[in-house]
């Protein structure tokens, strides 16, 4: 599966096999998302959103889950207001 020499594989403590299941919808979304992240708008472009990042949506399985701005607000709120604790038993297990 890995097509690596045993001498090379023996140098790693852990080897993770990642399986990329073919899903045209998700693959297309991810490709477009990555392109939008690095896309720049020209100053002379007649775009009302010039210079602004597009509104992304968090996707799962090709379905829209939550707008990115709302997820960002939630994470900011959680970082400020939520202080989770872990029990001593759980801490020792970790």
Short mmCIF file of C-alpha atoms in Angstrom, two decimals:
data_model
loop_
_atom_site.label_atom_id
_atom_site.label_comp_id
_atom_site.label_asym_id
_atom_site.label_seq_id
_atom_site.Cartn_x
_atom_site.Cartn_y
_atom_site.Cartn_z
CA UNK A 1 0.00 0.00 0.00
CA UNK A 2 2.71 2.48 0.98
CA UNK A 3 5.34 1.33 -1.51
CA UNK A 4 8.16 2.33 0.83
CA UNK A 5 11.23 0.33 1.69
CA UNK A 6 11.07 -1.45 5.09
CA UNK A 7 14.25 0.35 6.16
CA UNK A 8 12.52 3.69 5.62
CA UNK A 9 9.25 2.65 7.27
CA UNK A 10 11.13 1.43 10.36
CA UNK A 11 12.25 5.01 11.07
CA UNK A 12 8.70 6.16 11.82
CA UNK A 13 6.88 5.60 15.12
CA UNK A 14 3.43 5.96 13.60
CA UNK A 15 2.18 5.73 10.04
CA UNK A 16 -1.27 7.09 9.21
CA UNK A 17 -2.99 5.93 6.06
CA UNK A 18 -5.30 8.60 4.68
CA UNK A 19 -8.08 7.54 2.40
CA UNK A 20 -9.38 10.09 -0.04
CA UNK A 21 -12.85 9.02 -1.06
CA UNK A 22 -13.86 10.45 -4.43
CA UNK A 23 -16.64 13.00 -4.02
CA UNK A 24 -16.81 15.46 -6.90
CA UNK A 25 -19.05 17.91 -5.02
CA UNK A 26 -16.81 18.12 -1.94
CA UNK A 27 -13.59 18.13 -4.00
CA UNK A 28 -14.92 20.98 -6.16
CA UNK A 29 -15.98 22.94 -3.08
CA UNK A 30 -12.57 22.51 -1.44
CA UNK A 31 -10.71 23.48 -4.60
CA UNK A 32 -12.83 26.61 -5.01
CA UNK A 33 -12.40 27.46 -1.32
CA UNK A 34 -8.61 27.25 -1.57
CA UNK A 35 -8.61 29.37 -4.73
CA UNK A 36 -10.81 32.01 -3.05
CA UNK A 37 -8.46 32.14 -0.04
CA UNK A 38 -5.58 33.25 -2.22
CA UNK A 39 -7.51 35.18 -4.83
CA UNK A 40 -6.94 38.93 -4.90
CA UNK A 41 -9.26 41.53 -6.34
CA UNK A 42 -7.87 44.11 -8.74
CA UNK A 43 -8.49 47.72 -7.73
CA UNK A 44 -10.14 48.46 -11.08
CA UNK A 45 -12.50 45.48 -10.92
CA UNK A 46 -16.19 46.50 -10.88
CA UNK A 47 -16.90 44.35 -7.84
CA UNK A 48 -18.95 45.70 -4.96
CA UNK A 49 -17.14 43.33 -2.60
CA UNK A 50 -13.71 44.45 -3.80
CA UNK A 51 -11.05 43.82 -1.18
CA UNK A 52 -13.41 41.84 1.03
CA UNK A 53 -13.14 38.13 1.60
CA UNK A 54 -16.09 36.15 0.27
CA UNK A 55 -18.58 34.79 2.80
CA UNK A 56 -17.60 31.17 3.25
CA UNK A 57 -19.79 28.44 4.60
CA UNK A 58 -18.57 25.47 6.60
CA UNK A 59 -19.42 22.30 4.68
CA UNK A 60 -19.76 18.68 5.71
CA UNK A 61 -20.47 15.94 3.22
CA UNK A 62 -21.30 18.51 0.56
CA UNK A 63 -23.97 20.18 2.71
CA UNK A 64 -23.84 23.70 4.12
CA UNK A 65 -23.64 23.58 7.90
CA UNK A 66 -22.97 27.09 9.22
CA UNK A 67 -21.77 30.39 7.74
CA UNK A 68 -18.12 31.01 8.59
CA UNK A 69 -18.79 34.42 10.17
CA UNK A 70 -21.24 32.80 12.60
CA UNK A 71 -18.78 30.01 13.44
CA UNK A 72 -16.08 32.62 14.03
CA UNK A 73 -18.38 34.54 16.40
CA UNK A 74 -19.18 31.34 18.26
CA UNK A 75 -15.51 30.39 18.68
CA UNK A 76 -14.67 33.91 19.89
CA UNK A 77 -17.51 33.77 22.41
CA UNK A 78 -16.49 30.29 23.60
CA UNK A 79 -12.87 31.34 24.08
CA UNK A 80 -13.96 34.28 26.25
CA UNK A 81 -16.86 32.75 28.20
CA UNK A 82 -16.44 28.97 28.36
CA UNK A 83 -13.95 27.53 30.82
CA UNK A 84 -14.17 23.75 30.66
CA UNK A 85 -12.71 21.66 33.46
CA UNK A 86 -11.47 18.11 33.38
CA UNK A 87 -11.86 15.62 36.19
CA UNK A 88 -8.82 14.13 37.90
CA UNK A 89 -9.71 10.67 36.52
CA UNK A 90 -9.89 11.99 32.96
CA UNK A 91 -6.66 13.93 33.45
CA UNK A 92 -4.83 10.80 34.59
CA UNK A 93 -6.20 8.86 31.61
CA UNK A 94 -4.83 11.48 29.27
#
